[in-house]
Amino acid sequence: MTQGTTMTQPSGIPGGTGETPLLQVRDLEVTFKTVNGDVPAVRGVSFDLFPGENLAIVGESGSGKSTTATAILDLLASNGRVSGGSALFDGKDLTKVSRKEMVRIRGREIGYVPQDPMSNLNPVWNIGFQVRETIEANSDLRGKAAKARAVEVLEEAGLTDPGSRMRQYPNQFSGGMRQRVLIGIGMSARPKLLVADEPTSALDVTVQRRILDHLATLTSEYGTSVMFITHDLGLAAERAERLVVMYKGQVVEYGDSKEILADPRHPYTQRLVAAAPSLASRRIQTQVEKSGVAADPLGDVEPVVQAAEAEAKPEALIKVTGVTKVYDIRTGGLKKTPFKAVDNVSFEVPKGTTMAIVGESGSGKSTIAKMFLKLEDITSGTMTFDGQDVGSWPRRKLLEFRRRVQPVFQDPYGTLDPMRSIGTSIAEPLVTHGIGTKASRQKTVRELLDQVSLPSSTANRYPGELSGGQRQRIAIARALALKPDVLVLDEAVSALDVLVQGQVLNLLAELQSELGLTYLFITHDLAVVRMVADHVTVMRQGQVVEAASTDEVFENPKEQYTRDLLEAIPGGDFVFGA
Amino acid sequence: MPSNRHIERYVAPIEETPVAAVDAVDETQKASSVWLDAWKDMRGRWLTWVCLVLIVVIVVVALVPGLFTGMNPAGSSCNLGKSLDPPSAGHPFGFNKQGCDVYTRILYGTRSSLIVGLVATVLATLIGAVIGAIAGYYGGWLDSVVSRLGDIFFAIPTVLGAIVVMQVVPWGRNAITLAITLAVFGWPQVARIMRGAVLSSKQADFVTASTALGVSRGRNLLRHVVPNSLAPVIVIATVSLGTFIVAEATLSFLGVGLPPETVSWGVDISDAQAVIRVAPNLLFYPAAALAVTVLSFLLLGDVVRDALDPKARARR
């Protein structure tokens, strides 16, 4: 193959010798027709994928990575079309083959694993039916033979007891099991290429690791090439040899994944790599003199955390002692079974620090946040805030509590009222607590917007016009309006793209040092914890597994579960370039 | 995977792929809102304009029917000598049994149809929205009681119920009485829809968020839950306007709606049935007026629904 530094998106035949690529995409253009005219979504994308190789397309939401994949599969939404370029797959141009031919290629030669395992299985049919449906569509097997093959497929997908699993329905499967089924379906016809669109982004890290490992075994066994579509650089570095970095519909960097991540050359890739949280990340500098911890301008974080430790816990602003939450689960009719969502949890958060509560889904971490916010009742145990019991906080002084403890929730799309302007939303806490006049509130709104680095004209806009990261910054501005002491951040950055996430985390760190805020940071993402937290509480099934300072947990985890979580972080040990 | 294959490195020329600031607000874009977006979408559809023009014409006719005709719908302008005469110059729709001009009667009949329709719709929507919102928001026994009450009214066919009520009203039948009667039997439909919408929007994160900010329950209902539940109610309101107008005509046709001396399309349709073989135009014109009016409101309801539902927008 010719030396590739001059490969300026060749539109003709690639200068290749020997092997031909399995998939050769050249100058692919995709255009969407909208009310505002034609909008180009993918512009001049080119890359190669050889048999048995894995390729990852990374980029933020809206970068065109999924559109590229759907264009190759001819599954574009009805207002989209391939407006130029080609995608040669095994000698056939996928952008030109007939619809009938494409139906034959999809499933048989190109398998597809969709993003959301929760909505991509039909809830009214059992698993066996759905697997058989794919098998019958892509082979000559019928009846008993198809059924036998379906059992094989599920077995390959790593499900235990596939025979009886066949008769179960999707709602009886966990997210991980559903994703296994979808991978099984995608691989059932032994395709040459498998397109996996964010295959594990909806799953817990430990489940994600098992599924990716299984997928790797399966695809290398059959020599299947995999095209990952992902926003996760760590996953790309760990699972793919080839990397395509997309930004605003264009390829900004393409090549060997480890090489790119170790030495990113395009400013966008550099930015992306710099923002990617990994175990090698460091605590964002926040400490201020006020909390008795010296700020270290050189960015060496070790002494800071140790200092916080050595401080002998100045004053615990939040103290949680033996807290338990029991829900009654209705099991048909009038029967109820008690379910312990949170089981005897204790921790303390000193003023001005960040406590991260980490756990997978169902660990009870969000329930703790809800109880502390007084959105759920505490079954037993005590939570105190500034020396006062939260559970028995007098009702008439509730407003006072609400003023000092403010929440920021996970879903940036749900947390702002779509019918109210941004200015109204941010001013709402001020209005509710009767602070200031109309004019002074408007001034405060402008100041708050400035604090979260948004132009003051944003006040007149509506949530629908803003991106997820912008909405989350507005949610933070709203939470800050009352000058609270504590922010409860419930998965507040989990739904954001890496760059935007980094931006919000930096903002949070700045605000903490400026205003001396205390954070209760609920998350499933250990890599993020490393960047923001002083102390970590690891939870599993309602119980505390491990609690220590962040450095201790990351460098010297005592419990196996914590180690599992750390190891499961994709590309966790990979050193990203600067 | 070990591979000896050399992978070419490609870095896009930076001038061709400029990197923008992370997550900057596009200040060039004009501010917009849900309602403004909906209007922008509606504005681009010809159906919107057809409906709006028709509705404006109908409303103007209802307000000042005298603008379009010099005659009276009854009394002095009627001439028994012209009873059932076919259309002639100045009388495009012909004459009815009393010798009155059909065209004039239709113009004057618009008012009672529209008053009944509008008043009934406003009342039913208000009652239904308030009850539905309370039931959906507070839940529990209140919801059970209110929902069962709604079911009881729902189970009685509107026309049947109205027949009974209109027979016994002591103060006599008029447009307002009829409208109130229709609203009494029409609110449960609105209440159901409002309750459903409230049930889903009270779960929204922004409601939890404002609770945690210290916003009280009642204030949350008024400021966040209700405005976010109004879209389906507005749609059902435009649709019920049409059905209420039809109900008025039906009841008047059956002789239990507006009194026979009132000028209304229902009354005219009722009168026309006796002479349907001799003068079918007497049935046709009021029925056509009724159909056009109802259709304008129904189609407007359709357009509004599509505009408020982004998924429906994408389908077109």
Short mmCIF file of C-alpha atoms in Angstrom, two decimals, chain A residues 69-443:
data_model
loop_
_atom_site.label_atom_id
_atom_site.label_comp_id
_atom_site.label_asym_id
_atom_site.label_seq_id
_atom_site.Cartn_x
_atom_site.Cartn_y
_atom_site.Cartn_z
CA ALA A 69 -23.48 3.80 9.20
CA THR A 70 -27.15 4.03 8.30
CA ALA A 71 -26.24 5.30 4.83
CA ILE A 72 -24.04 2.25 4.29
CA LEU A 73 -26.91 0.01 5.42
CA ASP A 74 -29.38 1.97 3.27
CA LEU A 75 -31.49 2.64 6.36
CA LEU A 76 -31.56 6.43 6.18
CA ALA A 77 -34.70 8.22 7.32
CA SER A 78 -37.04 8.98 4.42
CA ASN A 79 -35.87 12.60 4.12
CA GLY A 80 -32.22 11.58 3.77
CA ARG A 81 -30.35 10.42 0.71
CA VAL A 82 -26.83 9.58 -0.37
CA SER A 83 -25.96 12.59 -2.53
CA GLY A 84 -22.51 11.52 -3.60
CA GLY A 85 -19.63 9.10 -3.27
CA SER A 86 -19.63 5.35 -3.00
CA ALA A 87 -19.45 2.51 -0.50
CA LEU A 88 -17.90 -0.55 -2.08
CA PHE A 89 -18.68 -3.66 -0.08
CA ASP A 90 -17.23 -6.87 -1.43
CA GLY A 91 -17.16 -5.38 -4.93
CA LYS A 92 -20.73 -4.01 -4.86
CA ASP A 93 -21.49 -0.33 -4.47
CA LEU A 94 -24.01 -0.26 -1.63
CA THR A 95 -25.19 3.19 -2.61
CA LYS A 96 -26.28 1.90 -6.02
CA VAL A 97 -27.57 -1.65 -5.51
CA SER A 98 -31.29 -2.25 -5.92
CA ARG A 99 -33.58 -2.35 -2.92
CA LYS A 100 -34.09 -6.09 -3.38
CA GLU A 101 -30.37 -6.75 -3.47
CA MET A 102 -29.91 -4.59 -0.37
CA VAL A 103 -32.49 -6.63 1.53
CA ARG A 104 -30.43 -9.73 0.68
CA ILE A 105 -27.17 -8.11 1.80
CA ARG A 106 -28.56 -6.80 5.09
CA GLY A 107 -28.60 -9.58 7.63
CA ARG A 108 -26.75 -12.07 5.44
CA GLU A 109 -23.62 -10.15 4.68
CA ILE A 110 -23.89 -7.13 6.93
CA GLY A 111 -25.25 -7.67 10.43
CA TYR A 112 -26.49 -4.84 12.60
CA VAL A 113 -26.58 -4.40 16.36
CA PRO A 114 -28.75 -1.43 17.31
CA GLN A 115 -28.12 1.02 20.12
CA ASP A 116 -30.96 0.61 22.53
CA PRO A 117 -31.56 -2.97 23.71
CA MET A 118 -34.72 -1.84 25.52
CA SER A 119 -36.65 -0.77 22.44
CA ASN A 120 -35.19 -2.93 19.70
CA LEU A 121 -36.90 -6.16 20.66
CA ASN A 122 -40.62 -6.41 20.03
CA PRO A 123 -42.31 -6.82 23.43
CA VAL A 124 -45.28 -8.83 22.12
CA TRP A 125 -43.25 -11.68 20.59
CA ASN A 126 -41.09 -14.11 22.50
CA ILE A 127 -37.33 -14.17 22.02
CA GLY A 128 -37.39 -17.43 20.05
CA PHE A 129 -39.81 -16.01 17.49
CA GLN A 130 -37.67 -12.95 16.92
CA VAL A 131 -34.46 -14.92 16.46
CA ARG A 132 -36.20 -17.39 14.14
CA GLU A 133 -37.65 -14.54 12.12
CA THR A 134 -34.15 -13.32 11.30
CA ILE A 135 -32.91 -16.82 10.53
CA GLU A 136 -35.80 -17.54 8.19
CA ALA A 137 -35.32 -14.20 6.47
CA ASN A 138 -31.63 -14.82 5.87
CA SER A 139 -31.42 -18.54 5.11
CA ASP A 140 -33.35 -21.48 3.70
CA LEU A 141 -33.87 -22.98 7.12
CA ARG A 142 -37.53 -23.42 8.06
CA GLY A 143 -39.55 -24.99 10.86
CA LYS A 144 -37.64 -27.30 13.15
CA ALA A 145 -34.30 -26.58 11.51
CA ALA A 146 -34.78 -22.86 12.02
CA LYS A 147 -35.73 -23.46 15.62
CA ALA A 148 -32.65 -25.56 16.23
CA ARG A 149 -30.53 -22.85 14.66
CA ALA A 150 -32.19 -20.23 16.88
CA VAL A 151 -31.15 -22.21 19.96
CA GLU A 152 -27.61 -22.32 18.58
CA VAL A 153 -27.62 -18.57 17.98
CA LEU A 154 -28.72 -17.83 21.53
CA GLU A 155 -26.13 -20.22 22.86
CA GLU A 156 -23.46 -18.45 20.82
CA ALA A 157 -24.69 -15.15 22.18
CA GLY A 158 -23.80 -16.47 25.61
CA LEU A 159 -27.23 -17.08 27.10
CA THR A 160 -27.52 -19.95 29.51
CA ASP A 161 -30.28 -22.50 28.93
CA PRO A 162 -31.21 -21.12 25.48
CA GLY A 163 -33.91 -23.76 24.93
CA SER A 164 -36.19 -22.38 27.62
CA ARG A 165 -35.08 -18.77 27.07
CA MET A 166 -36.66 -19.07 23.61
CA ARG A 167 -40.13 -19.02 25.14
CA GLN A 168 -39.49 -15.95 27.29
CA TYR A 169 -40.43 -12.38 26.43
CA PRO A 170 -38.12 -9.35 26.28
CA ASN A 171 -39.45 -7.93 29.55
CA GLN A 172 -38.12 -11.00 31.36
CA PHE A 173 -34.59 -10.20 30.15
CA SER A 174 -32.15 -7.70 31.63
CA GLY A 175 -30.58 -5.04 29.43
CA GLY A 176 -27.39 -7.06 29.05
CA MET A 177 -29.29 -10.22 28.08
CA ARG A 178 -31.31 -8.31 25.51
CA GLN A 179 -28.15 -6.91 24.01
CA ARG A 180 -26.78 -10.45 23.82
CA VAL A 181 -29.90 -11.49 21.93
CA LEU A 182 -29.48 -8.58 19.52
CA ILE A 183 -25.82 -9.47 18.97
CA GLY A 184 -26.89 -13.08 18.39
CA ILE A 185 -29.45 -11.92 15.84
CA GLY A 186 -26.89 -9.67 14.16
CA MET A 187 -24.37 -12.50 13.96
CA SER A 188 -26.85 -15.26 13.13
CA ALA A 189 -26.17 -15.32 9.39
CA ARG A 190 -22.38 -15.14 9.86
CA PRO A 191 -22.11 -11.76 8.18
CA LYS A 192 -18.80 -10.49 6.84
CA LEU A 193 -19.40 -7.15 8.50
CA LEU A 194 -21.17 -6.29 11.73
CA VAL A 195 -22.25 -2.70 12.32
CA ALA A 196 -22.60 -2.02 16.05
CA ASP A 197 -24.17 1.36 16.80
CA GLU A 198 -23.29 2.28 20.41
CA PRO A 199 -23.88 -1.38 21.31
CA THR A 200 -23.24 -1.01 25.03
CA SER A 201 -23.77 2.63 25.92
CA ALA A 202 -27.00 1.82 27.75
CA LEU A 203 -25.40 -0.87 29.92
CA ASP A 204 -23.47 -0.93 33.17
CA VAL A 205 -19.66 -1.07 32.77
CA THR A 206 -19.21 -4.60 34.03
CA VAL A 207 -21.96 -5.88 31.75
CA GLN A 208 -20.51 -3.82 28.90
CA ARG A 209 -17.12 -5.45 29.36
CA ARG A 210 -18.55 -8.99 29.31
CA ILE A 211 -20.61 -8.26 26.21
CA LEU A 212 -17.74 -6.64 24.31
CA ASP A 213 -15.45 -9.54 25.23
CA HIS A 214 -18.04 -11.97 23.98
CA LEU A 215 -18.54 -10.02 20.79
CA ALA A 216 -14.78 -10.01 20.20
CA THR A 217 -14.54 -13.78 20.63
CA LEU A 218 -17.49 -14.37 18.35
CA THR A 219 -16.34 -12.07 15.56
CA SER A 220 -12.73 -13.25 15.57
CA GLU A 221 -13.95 -16.84 15.42
CA TYR A 222 -15.89 -16.17 12.24
CA GLY A 223 -13.55 -13.56 10.83
CA THR A 224 -16.25 -10.90 10.95
CA SER A 225 -15.20 -7.27 10.68
CA VAL A 226 -16.87 -4.94 13.15
CA MET A 227 -17.69 -1.32 12.63
CA PHE A 228 -18.28 0.33 16.00
CA ILE A 229 -20.14 3.59 16.17
CA THR A 230 -19.31 5.13 19.53
CA HIS A 231 -18.75 8.32 21.47
CA ASP A 232 -16.39 6.50 23.83
CA LEU A 233 -12.72 6.99 22.94
CA GLY A 234 -11.65 4.39 25.47
CA LEU A 235 -13.85 1.77 23.84
CA ALA A 236 -12.50 2.73 20.42
CA ALA A 237 -8.90 2.45 21.59
CA GLU A 238 -9.52 -0.91 23.21
CA ARG A 239 -11.67 -2.61 20.60
CA ALA A 240 -10.69 -1.28 17.18
CA GLU A 241 -7.50 -1.12 15.15
CA ARG A 242 -8.79 1.54 12.84
CA LEU A 243 -10.27 4.81 13.93
CA VAL A 244 -12.32 7.41 12.10
CA VAL A 245 -12.82 10.66 13.99
CA MET A 246 -15.79 12.63 12.70
CA TYR A 247 -16.72 16.22 13.38
CA LYS A 248 -19.59 18.14 11.79
CA GLY A 249 -20.09 15.53 9.09
CA GLN A 250 -16.44 15.37 8.04
CA VAL A 251 -13.58 13.02 8.80
CA VAL A 252 -10.99 15.02 10.69
CA GLU A 253 -8.60 12.20 11.41
CA TYR A 254 -8.31 8.62 10.23
CA GLY A 255 -5.77 5.87 10.86
CA ASP A 256 -4.44 3.44 13.44
CA SER A 257 -6.50 3.96 16.58
CA LYS A 258 -3.67 3.67 19.10
CA GLU A 259 -1.49 5.96 17.04
CA ILE A 260 -4.20 8.61 16.80
CA LEU A 261 -5.07 8.51 20.46
CA ALA A 262 -1.43 8.59 21.52
CA ASP A 263 -0.60 11.38 19.12
CA PRO A 264 -3.68 13.27 17.94
CA ARG A 265 -2.82 15.79 15.23
CA HIS A 266 -6.09 17.51 14.34
CA PRO A 267 -7.11 20.17 16.88
CA TYR A 268 -10.52 18.54 17.29
CA THR A 269 -9.04 15.12 18.03
CA GLN A 270 -6.60 16.74 20.43
CA ARG A 271 -9.47 18.37 22.22
CA LEU A 272 -11.43 15.13 22.30
CA VAL A 273 -8.49 13.14 23.64
CA ALA A 274 -7.72 15.79 26.25
CA ALA A 275 -11.28 15.72 27.53
CA ALA A 276 -11.68 11.96 27.62
CA PRO A 277 -11.98 10.83 31.20
CA SER A 278 -9.88 7.81 31.99
CA LEU A 279 -8.24 6.31 35.02
CA ALA A 280 -5.16 8.33 34.20
CA SER A 281 -7.20 11.54 34.58
CA ARG A 282 -6.54 13.82 37.47
CA ARG A 283 -8.72 15.73 39.85
CA ILE A 284 -9.64 19.06 38.30
CA GLN A 285 -8.05 21.72 40.48
CA THR A 286 -10.62 23.31 42.70
CA GLN A 287 -9.40 23.57 46.23
CA VAL A 288 -9.40 26.97 47.83
CA GLU A 289 -7.83 28.30 50.96
CA LYS A 290 -11.23 28.75 52.53
CA SER A 291 -11.68 25.06 53.21
CA GLY A 292 -8.24 24.91 54.66
CA VAL A 293 -6.69 23.23 51.69
CA ALA A 294 -4.07 25.04 49.67
CA ALA A 295 -4.59 25.33 45.94
CA ASP A 296 -1.68 23.99 43.99
CA PRO A 297 -1.10 26.00 40.84
CA LEU A 298 1.16 23.33 39.36
CA GLY A 299 -1.72 20.91 39.20
CA ASP A 300 -0.09 18.23 41.32
CA VAL A 301 -3.05 16.82 43.08
CA GLU A 302 -1.57 14.39 45.57
CA PRO A 303 -0.83 16.79 48.44
CA VAL A 304 -4.25 18.35 48.05
CA VAL A 305 -6.17 15.18 48.70
CA GLN A 306 -3.83 14.11 51.43
CA ALA A 307 -4.28 17.48 53.02
CA ALA A 308 -8.01 17.04 52.90
CA GLU A 309 -7.56 13.68 54.59
CA ALA A 310 -5.19 15.01 57.21
CA GLU A 311 -7.60 17.80 57.99
CA ALA A 312 -9.28 15.43 60.46
CA LYS A 313 -12.67 16.18 58.90
CA PRO A 314 -13.21 19.82 59.79
CA GLU A 315 -16.99 19.71 59.94
CA ALA A 316 -19.22 17.23 58.21
CA LEU A 317 -21.85 19.30 56.43
CA ILE A 318 -23.74 16.17 55.47
CA LYS A 319 -23.82 13.19 57.78
CA VAL A 320 -25.60 10.00 56.77
CA THR A 321 -25.90 7.35 59.46
CA GLY A 322 -27.35 3.88 58.95
CA VAL A 323 -29.88 5.00 56.37
CA THR A 324 -32.24 2.36 54.98
CA LYS A 325 -34.99 2.72 52.41
CA VAL A 326 -37.57 -0.02 51.99
CA TYR A 327 -40.06 0.01 49.13
CA ASP A 328 -43.14 -2.18 49.06
CA ILE A 329 -43.24 -3.90 45.71
CA ARG A 330 -46.70 -4.96 44.65
CA THR A 331 -46.61 -8.55 43.51
CA GLY A 332 -50.06 -8.88 42.02
CA GLY A 333 -53.28 -8.24 43.92
CA LEU A 334 -52.86 -6.97 47.45
CA LYS A 335 -49.62 -8.78 48.23
CA LYS A 336 -46.60 -6.65 48.90
CA THR A 337 -43.00 -7.66 49.32
CA PRO A 338 -40.59 -5.31 51.00
CA PHE A 339 -37.54 -4.40 48.91
CA LYS A 340 -34.48 -2.80 50.45
CA ALA A 341 -33.27 -0.21 47.95
CA VAL A 342 -30.78 1.27 50.39
CA ASP A 343 -29.41 -0.83 53.22
CA ASN A 344 -27.71 0.70 56.25
CA VAL A 345 -25.64 3.29 54.42
CA SER A 346 -23.41 5.74 56.29
CA PHE A 347 -21.03 8.43 55.09
CA GLU A 348 -19.98 11.98 55.81
CA VAL A 349 -19.28 14.86 53.48
CA PRO A 350 -17.03 17.65 54.79
CA LYS A 351 -17.89 21.17 53.74
CA GLY A 352 -16.45 22.32 50.43
CA THR A 353 -15.61 18.84 49.15
CA THR A 354 -17.12 16.44 46.64
CA MET A 355 -18.45 13.07 47.66
CA ALA A 356 -19.07 10.71 44.77
CA ILE A 357 -21.52 7.88 45.18
CA VAL A 358 -20.75 5.30 42.52
CA GLY A 359 -22.69 2.22 41.57
CA GLU A 360 -24.37 0.37 38.74
CA SER A 361 -28.10 0.52 38.07
CA GLY A 362 -30.08 -0.73 41.04
CA SER A 363 -27.36 0.11 43.54
CA GLY A 364 -29.57 2.60 45.36
CA LYS A 365 -27.34 5.59 44.66
CA SER A 366 -30.14 7.75 43.25
CA THR A 367 -32.45 6.81 46.10
CA ILE A 368 -29.92 8.28 48.54
CA ALA A 369 -29.96 11.52 46.56
CA LYS A 370 -33.76 11.59 46.55
CA MET A 371 -33.93 10.99 50.30
CA PHE A 372 -31.42 13.72 50.99
CA LEU A 373 -33.41 16.10 48.77
CA LYS A 374 -36.52 15.21 50.76
CA LEU A 375 -38.21 13.83 47.64
CA GLU A 376 -38.45 10.40 49.27
CA ASP A 377 -39.00 9.49 52.93
CA ILE A 378 -36.27 7.80 54.93
CA THR A 379 -37.36 4.41 56.27
CA SER A 380 -34.80 4.27 59.06
CA GLY A 381 -31.51 5.88 60.01
CA THR A 382 -30.69 9.57 60.01
CA MET A 383 -29.43 12.12 57.56
CA THR A 384 -28.25 15.40 58.95
CA PHE A 385 -27.47 18.58 57.13
CA ASP A 386 -25.49 21.24 58.99
CA GLY A 387 -26.29 19.53 62.27
CA GLN A 388 -30.03 19.32 61.71
CA ASP A 389 -31.97 16.17 60.98
CA VAL A 390 -33.22 16.13 57.40
CA GLY A 391 -35.95 13.55 58.00
CA SER A 392 -37.65 15.57 60.72
CA TRP A 393 -36.92 18.98 59.23
CA PRO A 394 -39.89 21.15 60.21
CA ARG A 395 -42.30 21.72 57.36
CA ARG A 396 -42.48 25.45 57.84
CA LYS A 397 -38.71 25.65 57.48
CA LEU A 398 -38.72 23.47 54.37
CA LEU A 399 -38.16 26.47 52.12
CA GLU A 400 -35.03 27.25 54.10
CA PHE A 401 -33.76 23.71 53.46
CA ARG A 402 -34.65 23.92 49.76
CA ARG A 403 -32.70 27.14 49.52
CA ARG A 404 -29.53 25.57 50.86
CA VAL A 405 -29.67 22.22 49.07
CA GLN A 406 -30.23 22.31 45.33
CA PRO A 407 -30.43 19.46 42.82
CA VAL A 408 -29.20 19.02 39.24
CA PHE A 409 -30.75 16.03 37.53
CA GLN A 410 -29.57 13.65 34.86
CA ASP A 411 -31.71 14.23 31.83
CA PRO A 412 -30.87 17.60 30.30
CA TYR A 413 -33.93 17.26 28.07
CA GLY A 414 -36.38 16.76 30.92
CA THR A 415 -35.11 19.06 33.59
CA LEU A 416 -36.31 22.35 32.10
CA ASP A 417 -39.96 23.16 31.44
CA PRO A 418 -40.23 23.32 27.62
CA MET A 419 -43.01 25.91 27.84
CA ARG A 420 -41.04 28.44 29.89
CA SER A 421 -38.23 30.64 28.68
CA ILE A 422 -34.75 30.09 30.10
CA GLY A 423 -34.93 33.38 31.99
CA THR A 424 -38.20 32.38 33.65
CA SER A 425 -36.79 28.98 34.58
CA ILE A 426 -33.68 30.40 36.19
CA ALA A 427 -35.68 33.07 38.01
CA GLU A 428 -38.18 30.54 39.33
CA PRO A 429 -36.34 29.72 42.59
CA LEU A 430 -35.96 33.46 43.23
CA VAL A 431 -39.68 34.03 42.68
CA THR A 432 -40.60 31.03 44.83
CA HIS A 433 -38.46 32.20 47.70
CA GLY A 434 -39.58 35.81 47.24
CA ILE A 435 -36.12 37.18 46.62
CA GLY A 436 -35.59 40.53 44.93
CA THR A 437 -37.71 42.62 42.61
CA LYS A 438 -38.45 41.85 38.99
CA ALA A 439 -35.57 44.02 37.82
CA SER A 440 -33.06 42.67 40.31
CA ARG A 441 -34.07 39.12 39.39
CA GLN A 442 -33.38 39.85 35.74
CA LYS A 443 -29.96 41.09 36.72
#
